[in-house]
Coordinates of C-alpha atoms in Angstrom, one line a residue:
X84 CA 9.6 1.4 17.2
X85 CA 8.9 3.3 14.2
X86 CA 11.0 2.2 12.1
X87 CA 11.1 -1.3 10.4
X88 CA 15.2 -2.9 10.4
X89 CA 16.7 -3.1 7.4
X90 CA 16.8 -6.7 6.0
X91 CA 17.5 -8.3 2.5
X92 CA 14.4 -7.6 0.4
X93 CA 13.2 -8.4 -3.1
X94 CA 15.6 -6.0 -4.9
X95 CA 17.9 -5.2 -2.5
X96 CA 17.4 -3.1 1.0
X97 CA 13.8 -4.0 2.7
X98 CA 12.6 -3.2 5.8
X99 CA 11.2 -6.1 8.5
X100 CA 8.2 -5.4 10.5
X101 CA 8.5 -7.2 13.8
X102 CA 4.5 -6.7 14.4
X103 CA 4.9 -3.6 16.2
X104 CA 7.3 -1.7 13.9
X105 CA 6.2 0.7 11.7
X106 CA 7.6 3.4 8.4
X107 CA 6.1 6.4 8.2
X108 CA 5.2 8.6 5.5
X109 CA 4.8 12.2 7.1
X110 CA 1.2 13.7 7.3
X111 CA 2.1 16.7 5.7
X112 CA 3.4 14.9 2.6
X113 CA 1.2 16.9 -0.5
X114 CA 0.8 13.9 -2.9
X115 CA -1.0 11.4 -0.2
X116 CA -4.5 13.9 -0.2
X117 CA -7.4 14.4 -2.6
X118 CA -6.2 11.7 -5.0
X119 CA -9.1 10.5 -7.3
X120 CA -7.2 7.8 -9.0
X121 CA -3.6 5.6 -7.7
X122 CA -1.6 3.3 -8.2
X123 CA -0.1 1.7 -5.0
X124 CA 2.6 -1.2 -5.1
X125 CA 4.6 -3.4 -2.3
X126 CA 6.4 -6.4 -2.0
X127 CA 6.3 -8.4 0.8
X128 CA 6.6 -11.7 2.5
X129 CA 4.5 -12.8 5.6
X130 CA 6.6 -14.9 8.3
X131 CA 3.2 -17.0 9.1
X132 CA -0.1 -16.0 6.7
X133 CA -1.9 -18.2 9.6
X134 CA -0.6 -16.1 12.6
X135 CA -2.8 -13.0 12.7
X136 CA -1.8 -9.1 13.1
X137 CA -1.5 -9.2 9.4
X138 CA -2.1 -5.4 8.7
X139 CA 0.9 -3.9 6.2
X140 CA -0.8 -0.6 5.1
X141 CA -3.0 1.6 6.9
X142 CA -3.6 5.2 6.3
X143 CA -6.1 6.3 8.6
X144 CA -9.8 7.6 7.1
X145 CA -8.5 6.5 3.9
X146 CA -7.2 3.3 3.4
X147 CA -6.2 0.0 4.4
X148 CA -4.9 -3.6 3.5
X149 CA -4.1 -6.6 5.4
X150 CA -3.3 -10.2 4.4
X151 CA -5.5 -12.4 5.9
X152 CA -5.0 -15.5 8.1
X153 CA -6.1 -17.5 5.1
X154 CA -3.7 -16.0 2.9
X155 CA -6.2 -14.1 1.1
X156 CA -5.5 -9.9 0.6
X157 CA -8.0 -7.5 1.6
X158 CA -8.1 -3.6 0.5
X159 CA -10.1 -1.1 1.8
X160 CA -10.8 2.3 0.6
X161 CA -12.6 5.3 2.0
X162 CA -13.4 8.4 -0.2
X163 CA -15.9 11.2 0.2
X164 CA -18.5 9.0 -1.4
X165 CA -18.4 6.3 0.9
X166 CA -16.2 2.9 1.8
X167 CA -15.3 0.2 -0.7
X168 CA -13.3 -3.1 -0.2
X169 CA -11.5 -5.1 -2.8
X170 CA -10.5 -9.1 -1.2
X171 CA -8.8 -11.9 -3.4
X172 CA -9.3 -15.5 -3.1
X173 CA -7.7 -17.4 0.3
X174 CA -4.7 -19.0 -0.1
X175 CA -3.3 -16.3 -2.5
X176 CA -0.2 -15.4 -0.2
X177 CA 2.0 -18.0 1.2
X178 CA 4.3 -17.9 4.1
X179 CA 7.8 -17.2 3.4
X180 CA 7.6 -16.6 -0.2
X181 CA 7.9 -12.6 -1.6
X182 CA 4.6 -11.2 -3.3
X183 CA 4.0 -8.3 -5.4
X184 CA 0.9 -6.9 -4.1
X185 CA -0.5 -3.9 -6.4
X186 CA -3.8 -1.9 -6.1
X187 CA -5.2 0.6 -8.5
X188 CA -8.2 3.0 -7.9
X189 CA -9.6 5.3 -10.9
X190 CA -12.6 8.0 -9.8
X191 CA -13.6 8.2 -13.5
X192 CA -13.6 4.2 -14.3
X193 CA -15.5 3.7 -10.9
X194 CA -12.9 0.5 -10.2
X195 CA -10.8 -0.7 -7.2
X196 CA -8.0 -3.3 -8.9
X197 CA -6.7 -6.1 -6.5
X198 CA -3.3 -7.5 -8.3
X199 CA -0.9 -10.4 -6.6
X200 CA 2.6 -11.4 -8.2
X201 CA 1.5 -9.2 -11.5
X202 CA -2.1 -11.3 -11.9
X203 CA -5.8 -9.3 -11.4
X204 CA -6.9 -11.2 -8.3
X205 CA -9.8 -9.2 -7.5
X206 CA -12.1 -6.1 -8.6
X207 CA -15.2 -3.8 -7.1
X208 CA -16.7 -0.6 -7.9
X209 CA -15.8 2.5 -6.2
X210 CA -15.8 6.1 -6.5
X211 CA -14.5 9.6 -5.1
X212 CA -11.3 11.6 -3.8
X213 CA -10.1 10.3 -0.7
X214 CA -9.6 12.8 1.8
X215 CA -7.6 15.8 2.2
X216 CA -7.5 15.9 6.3
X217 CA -3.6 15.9 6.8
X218 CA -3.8 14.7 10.4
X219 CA -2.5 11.3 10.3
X220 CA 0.4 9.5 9.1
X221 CA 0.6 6.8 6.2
X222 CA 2.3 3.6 8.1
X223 CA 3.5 0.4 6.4
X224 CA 3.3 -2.0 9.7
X225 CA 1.7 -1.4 12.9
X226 CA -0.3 1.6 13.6
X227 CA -2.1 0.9 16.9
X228 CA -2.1 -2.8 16.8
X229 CA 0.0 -5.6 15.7
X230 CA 0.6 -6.0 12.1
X231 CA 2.4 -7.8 9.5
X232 CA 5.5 -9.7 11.0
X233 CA 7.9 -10.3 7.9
X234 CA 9.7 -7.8 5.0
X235 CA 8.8 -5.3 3.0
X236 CA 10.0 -4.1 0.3
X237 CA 9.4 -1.1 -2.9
X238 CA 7.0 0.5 -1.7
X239 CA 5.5 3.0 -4.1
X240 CA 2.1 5.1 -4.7
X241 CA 1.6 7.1 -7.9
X242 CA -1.3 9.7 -8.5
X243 CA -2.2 7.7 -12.1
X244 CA -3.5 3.8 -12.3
X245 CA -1.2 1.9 -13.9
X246 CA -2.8 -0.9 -16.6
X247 CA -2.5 -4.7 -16.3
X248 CA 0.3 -5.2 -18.5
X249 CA 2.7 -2.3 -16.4
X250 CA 1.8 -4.3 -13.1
X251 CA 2.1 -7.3 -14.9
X252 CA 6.0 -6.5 -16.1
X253 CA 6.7 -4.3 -13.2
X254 CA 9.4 -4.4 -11.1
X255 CA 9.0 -2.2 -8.4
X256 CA 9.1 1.1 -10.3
X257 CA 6.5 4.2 -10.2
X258 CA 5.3 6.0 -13.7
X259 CA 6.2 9.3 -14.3
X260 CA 3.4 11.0 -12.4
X261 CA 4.2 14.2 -10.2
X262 CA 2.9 12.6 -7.3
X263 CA 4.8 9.5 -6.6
X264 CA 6.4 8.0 -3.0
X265 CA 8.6 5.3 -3.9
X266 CA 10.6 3.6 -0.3
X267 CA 14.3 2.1 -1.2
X268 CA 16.0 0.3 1.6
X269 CA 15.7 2.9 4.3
X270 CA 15.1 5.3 2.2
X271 CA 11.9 6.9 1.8
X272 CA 12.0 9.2 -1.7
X273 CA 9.6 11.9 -2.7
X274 CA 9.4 12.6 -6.3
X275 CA 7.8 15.2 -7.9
X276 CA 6.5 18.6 -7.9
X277 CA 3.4 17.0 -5.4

């Protein structure tokens, strides 16, 4: 299936991922490559932390992020300088409740952000542009495996990091980069010139 079925989210329209489910952001979509700083944001809400197949992002050769069976969340980056990984404390993300998970990456600060429900939750050093190889898809939900069974919800990433106090008082909205997805419902939005 490759799309998720539209559910009540956080602010309206979500999508639920059944564990085999998936969105898509197309390949050839400009503002995904070469990005030396981000700002990525999603609600969600886990049916069971403890059950496993808890990937919700994965963008081959570039990134990743999973919540983990002890409710901690994991992000992993891959740029032309190598791979960095950013991992809250267990027991962060709770079963059946909505969570504001936001990560921000800045080349020139050297700094992979963690964020839960608006709070810093975890930080690591990391540096380059991830890649420019437009040969795979960006998919919130299952890419070859099982993933995330629950909702998900505003989905958004931005070409420019975002500081603690706009993650902190966000709700769901990009900045005013060129280069921002932002996912609605079952809408999937491109803004910008990208």
């Amino acid at each position: 299936n490759d799309s998720g079925i539209e559910v009540e989210g956080s602010s309206g329209s979500g999508f639920y991922l059944d564990g085999s489910s998936k969105v898509q952001i197309d390949r050839f979509t400009e503002q995904l490559y070469a990005l030396d700083a981000f700002t990525i944001g999603i609600s969600l809400k886990a049916d069971d932390v403890s059950t496993g197949g808890t990937g919700f992002l994965n963008f081959h050769g570039s990134m990743w992020a999973q919540v983990q069976n002890d409710g901690a969340v994991s992000f992993n980056l891959i740029t032309n300088e190598g791979q960095f990984k950013v991992v809250s404390a267990p027991g962060l993300v709770s079963s059946g409740d909505w969570h504001r998970i936001n990560v921000t990456y800045s080349d020139t600060a050297n700094k992979l952000e963690l964020y839960l429900d608006g709070q810093q939750v975890g930080s690591s050093f990391a540096s380059g542009i991830t890649h420019d190889n437009k040969g795979w898809h960006l998919h919130l939900g299952s890419t070859w495996g099982e993933s995330l069974k629950g909702s998900i919800d505003d989905f958004y990433i931005d070409s420019v990091v975002q500081s603690s106090t706009q993650i902190a008082g966000e709700s769901g909205e990009p900045g005013n980069s060129v280069k921002t997805i932002v996912s609605e419902g079952e809408n999937v939005e491109f803004q910008g010139r990208g």
